[in-house]
Amino acid sequence: MIMHVKRWLALFLVPAFAVTALGTVSTATDQAEIDQTFQYNDGGAAGTVGIAGEFNNWSPLPMAKNAFGVWSLTLHLKPGFYGYKLVVDGEWVLDLANPLHKTVNDIEDSAVSVGGVLPVPAPVTATPVPSVSDTTVPTAFLYVDASAKTVQLAGEFNNWLDNVDSKVTGHPEWMLRNDGSGNWALTVPLTTGKHAFKYVVDGGARWEANPQLPADADGNSIIEVRTPAPASSPSISAGSLFTYTNPVAKGVFVAGEFNHWNTTASPMSKSEQGVWTVSIPLKPGKYEYKFVVDGAWKTDPLSADGPDDGHGGKNSVKVVSP
């Protein structure tokens, strides 16, 4: 299962392995749409390239490659400061040539300024003294539906999106992102404890529960958010070692049969080389698992040919010897 202030650009030189966003500069008060051309040059190595961002509810749009191996796509956008990512051969990646970044739903994205609009500075407020009740944990929500056009997360933690007769409008901050294959994901900070929720498909055409989680009397799914245990150093902790290499990931967890597929119970620690590790004490046996990388399910490349996961993919398998 699986998902970028102004840049100086040479109009005739697009550096290799770079994305360029070109557009006509206008004032922020001009609400007319502006032609914004995104370009990506990887030397012709990629098989497919797309772009997804706040401007299209994170639904990947395909880019076309010209005879020189340069991918491009022109969009008509209103002035704004938008977060976006590239989808290169199915992988959601930052635009490494773009210094502009924007955090959307606690995920770092690349950013583009359309019409000269700058990001709104965060208000300066006094930092409250944290308490146990204020503790939040990044919590991943995952939904699979290739036919859905939009999927939103609704629960008691966001007043069920203020729906009217089960119909929802607005609330883009609670939109799940589609990786292009019908795998929808969103990671949000939630307080520890149990929370009721459902997935809102296509603005309220359907409200779907998660069949893998327990349900309340009203048929809502219940997710339990726990405070993550501190990650231990593999060199001093007995247990089964899990490793995953991804230098650009913001957060990686391991979920499997050993922790009831909880997506926040087992966080992994990142080394300076971009290797994520966690050691989990396990009894001898065979355990199915997957990594949760920035809210997306990923098979362990070192154990990619395990049993079917029930969603068209594979689980990984860890064998613990006596």
Coordinates of C-alpha atoms in Angstrom, one line a residue, residues 53-275:
G53 CA -0.7 19.1 -4.1
E54 CA -3.1 21.2 -2.2
F55 CA -4.3 22.7 -5.5
N56 CA -5.9 19.4 -6.5
N57 CA -6.7 17.6 -3.2
W58 CA -3.4 15.6 -3.5
S59 CA -4.7 13.6 -6.5
P60 CA -1.7 12.8 -8.7
L61 CA -1.8 14.4 -12.2
P62 CA 0.4 12.8 -14.9
M63 CA 3.2 14.9 -16.5
A64 CA 4.2 14.5 -20.2
K65 CA 7.8 13.9 -21.3
N66 CA 9.2 15.7 -24.4
A67 CA 11.9 14.5 -26.8
F68 CA 14.6 15.8 -24.5
G69 CA 13.4 13.8 -21.5
V70 CA 11.9 16.8 -19.7
W71 CA 8.6 16.1 -18.0
S72 CA 6.1 19.0 -17.8
L73 CA 2.5 20.0 -16.9
T74 CA 0.7 23.3 -17.0
L75 CA -2.0 24.0 -14.5
H76 CA -4.4 26.9 -14.1
L77 CA -4.0 28.0 -10.5
K78 CA -5.3 30.9 -8.4
P79 CA -2.7 32.9 -6.4
G80 CA -1.6 31.0 -3.4
F81 CA 1.2 29.3 -1.6
Y82 CA 0.7 25.6 -2.2
G83 CA 2.4 22.5 -0.8
Y84 CA 3.1 19.7 -3.4
K85 CA 5.0 16.5 -4.0
L86 CA 6.2 14.6 -7.0
V87 CA 5.1 11.1 -7.7
V88 CA 8.0 9.4 -9.5
D89 CA 7.4 5.8 -10.5
G90 CA 4.8 5.6 -7.7
E91 CA 6.9 7.1 -5.0
W92 CA 6.0 10.4 -3.3
V93 CA 9.1 12.5 -3.1
L94 CA 10.2 16.1 -2.3
D95 CA 11.5 18.3 -5.0
L96 CA 15.1 18.3 -3.9
A97 CA 16.0 21.3 -6.2
N98 CA 13.4 23.5 -4.6
P99 CA 14.3 25.2 -1.3
L100 CA 10.7 26.2 -0.5
H101 CA 8.9 23.8 1.9
K102 CA 5.5 23.8 3.5
T103 CA 4.2 21.6 6.3
V104 CA 0.7 20.2 5.5
N105 CA -1.0 17.9 8.0
D106 CA 2.3 17.5 9.9
I107 CA 4.0 16.3 6.6
E108 CA 6.8 18.3 5.0
D109 CA 6.2 19.0 1.4
S110 CA 7.8 21.2 -1.3
A111 CA 6.0 24.5 -2.0
V112 CA 5.3 26.8 -4.9
S113 CA 4.3 30.4 -4.8
V114 CA 1.7 31.3 -7.4
G115 CA 1.2 35.0 -8.1
G116 CA 3.9 36.0 -5.6
V117 CA 1.9 34.9 -2.6
L118 CA 4.0 34.3 0.5
P119 CA 3.3 31.9 3.3
V120 CA 1.2 33.2 6.2
P121 CA 3.5 33.4 9.3
A122 CA 2.4 31.4 12.3
P123 CA 1.0 33.6 15.1
V124 CA 3.4 34.0 18.1
T125 CA 1.8 32.6 21.2
A126 CA 3.0 31.6 24.6
T127 CA 4.0 28.0 24.9
P128 CA 1.7 26.2 27.4
V129 CA 3.1 23.9 29.9
P130 CA 2.4 20.4 28.6
S131 CA 0.3 18.0 30.6
V132 CA -0.6 14.4 30.2
S133 CA -4.0 15.4 28.8
D134 CA -2.3 17.5 26.2
T135 CA -0.1 14.7 24.9
T136 CA -0.6 14.0 21.2
V137 CA 0.7 11.2 19.0
P138 CA 1.1 11.2 15.2
T139 CA -1.6 8.7 14.2
A140 CA -1.9 7.2 10.7
F141 CA -5.3 6.5 9.1
L142 CA -5.3 4.3 6.0
Y143 CA -8.2 3.5 3.6
V144 CA -8.3 1.6 0.3
D145 CA -10.8 2.4 -2.4
A146 CA -9.8 2.8 -6.0
S147 CA -13.2 4.2 -7.1
A148 CA -13.3 7.1 -4.5
K149 CA -12.8 10.6 -5.7
T150 CA -12.3 12.1 -2.2
V151 CA -11.9 10.6 1.2
Q152 CA -12.0 12.6 4.5
L153 CA -11.5 11.6 8.1
A154 CA -14.4 12.4 10.4
G155 CA -14.6 11.7 14.1
E156 CA -15.4 13.0 17.5
F157 CA -12.0 14.7 17.5
N158 CA -13.1 17.1 14.7
N159 CA -16.9 17.3 15.4
W160 CA -17.5 14.8 12.6
L161 CA -16.6 17.6 10.1
D162 CA -19.7 19.6 11.0
N163 CA -21.7 17.5 8.5
V164 CA -25.2 18.4 7.6
D165 CA -27.5 15.4 6.9
S166 CA -24.3 13.4 6.5
K167 CA -23.0 15.7 3.7
V168 CA -19.6 17.4 4.1
T169 CA -18.2 20.5 2.5
G170 CA -14.8 22.2 3.0
H171 CA -12.4 20.9 5.7
P172 CA -9.5 20.2 3.2
E173 CA -7.2 19.7 6.2
W174 CA -8.9 16.3 6.9
M175 CA -8.5 15.0 3.3
L176 CA -6.7 11.7 2.9
R177 CA -4.1 11.6 0.1
N178 CA -4.4 9.2 -2.8
D179 CA -1.2 7.5 -4.0
G180 CA -2.8 7.0 -7.4
S181 CA -3.7 3.4 -6.8
G182 CA -6.6 3.8 -4.5
N183 CA -4.5 3.8 -1.3
W184 CA -5.6 6.8 0.8
A185 CA -3.5 8.0 3.8
L186 CA -3.4 10.8 6.4
T187 CA -1.4 11.2 9.6
V188 CA -2.8 13.6 12.3
P189 CA -1.9 14.3 15.9
L190 CA -4.4 12.9 18.3
T191 CA -4.5 12.8 22.1
T192 CA -3.9 9.5 23.8
G193 CA -7.1 7.4 24.4
K194 CA -9.9 6.0 22.3
H195 CA -11.5 7.9 19.4
A196 CA -14.5 7.1 17.3
F197 CA -14.2 7.8 13.6
K198 CA -15.3 7.0 10.0
Y199 CA -14.1 7.7 6.5
V200 CA -16.3 10.1 4.5
V201 CA -16.2 9.1 0.8
D202 CA -17.0 11.6 -2.0
G203 CA -18.4 14.3 0.3
G204 CA -20.7 12.0 2.2
A205 CA -22.0 9.6 -0.5
R206 CA -20.8 6.9 1.9
W207 CA -19.5 6.8 5.5
E208 CA -17.2 3.8 5.9
A209 CA -15.8 2.1 9.0
N210 CA -12.5 0.3 9.3
P211 CA -13.3 -3.4 9.5
Q212 CA -10.0 -4.2 11.1
L213 CA -10.7 -2.1 14.2
P214 CA -13.4 -2.6 16.9
A215 CA -16.7 -0.7 16.6
D216 CA -19.0 1.1 19.0
A217 CA -22.7 0.7 19.3
D218 CA -23.3 3.2 16.4
G219 CA -21.0 1.3 14.0
N220 CA -18.1 3.8 14.2
S221 CA -14.6 2.5 14.3
I222 CA -12.6 2.9 17.5
I223 CA -8.9 3.6 17.3
E224 CA -6.8 3.6 20.5
V225 CA -3.9 6.0 20.6
R226 CA -1.1 5.1 23.0
T227 CA 1.9 7.0 24.1
P228 CA 4.8 5.4 22.1
A229 CA 7.4 3.6 24.2
P230 CA 10.9 5.1 23.8
A231 CA 12.9 3.5 21.1
S232 CA 15.8 1.5 22.3
S233 CA 19.3 1.2 20.9
P234 CA 19.7 -2.1 19.1
S235 CA 23.2 -2.5 20.6
I236 CA 22.0 -2.6 24.2
S237 CA 18.5 -4.0 23.9
A238 CA 17.6 -7.6 23.4
G239 CA 14.9 -8.3 20.8
S240 CA 14.2 -8.7 17.1
L241 CA 15.7 -5.9 15.0
F242 CA 13.7 -4.2 12.3
T243 CA 15.5 -1.9 9.8
Y244 CA 14.3 0.4 7.0
T245 CA 16.3 2.8 4.9
N246 CA 14.7 6.1 3.8
P247 CA 16.7 9.3 4.3
V248 CA 13.8 11.6 3.5
A249 CA 11.0 10.0 5.6
K250 CA 9.7 12.1 8.5
G251 CA 8.4 9.2 10.6
V252 CA 8.5 5.4 10.3
F253 CA 6.7 2.9 12.5
V254 CA 6.5 -0.9 12.3
A255 CA 3.1 -2.5 12.7
G256 CA 2.3 -6.2 12.7
E257 CA 0.7 -9.2 14.4
F258 CA 3.0 -8.6 17.5
N259 CA 1.3 -5.2 18.2
H260 CA -2.1 -5.8 16.8
W261 CA -1.2 -3.8 13.7
N262 CA -1.1 -0.6 15.8
T263 CA 0.3 2.2 13.5
T264 CA 1.8 4.2 16.4
A265 CA 2.9 1.7 19.0
S266 CA 6.4 0.9 17.7
P267 CA 8.2 4.1 16.4
M268 CA 11.6 3.6 14.7
S269 CA 14.7 5.8 15.3
K270 CA 16.5 7.4 12.4
S271 CA 20.4 7.4 12.1
E272 CA 22.4 10.1 10.4
Q273 CA 22.6 7.8 7.4
G274 CA 18.8 7.6 7.1
V275 CA 18.5 4.1 8.5

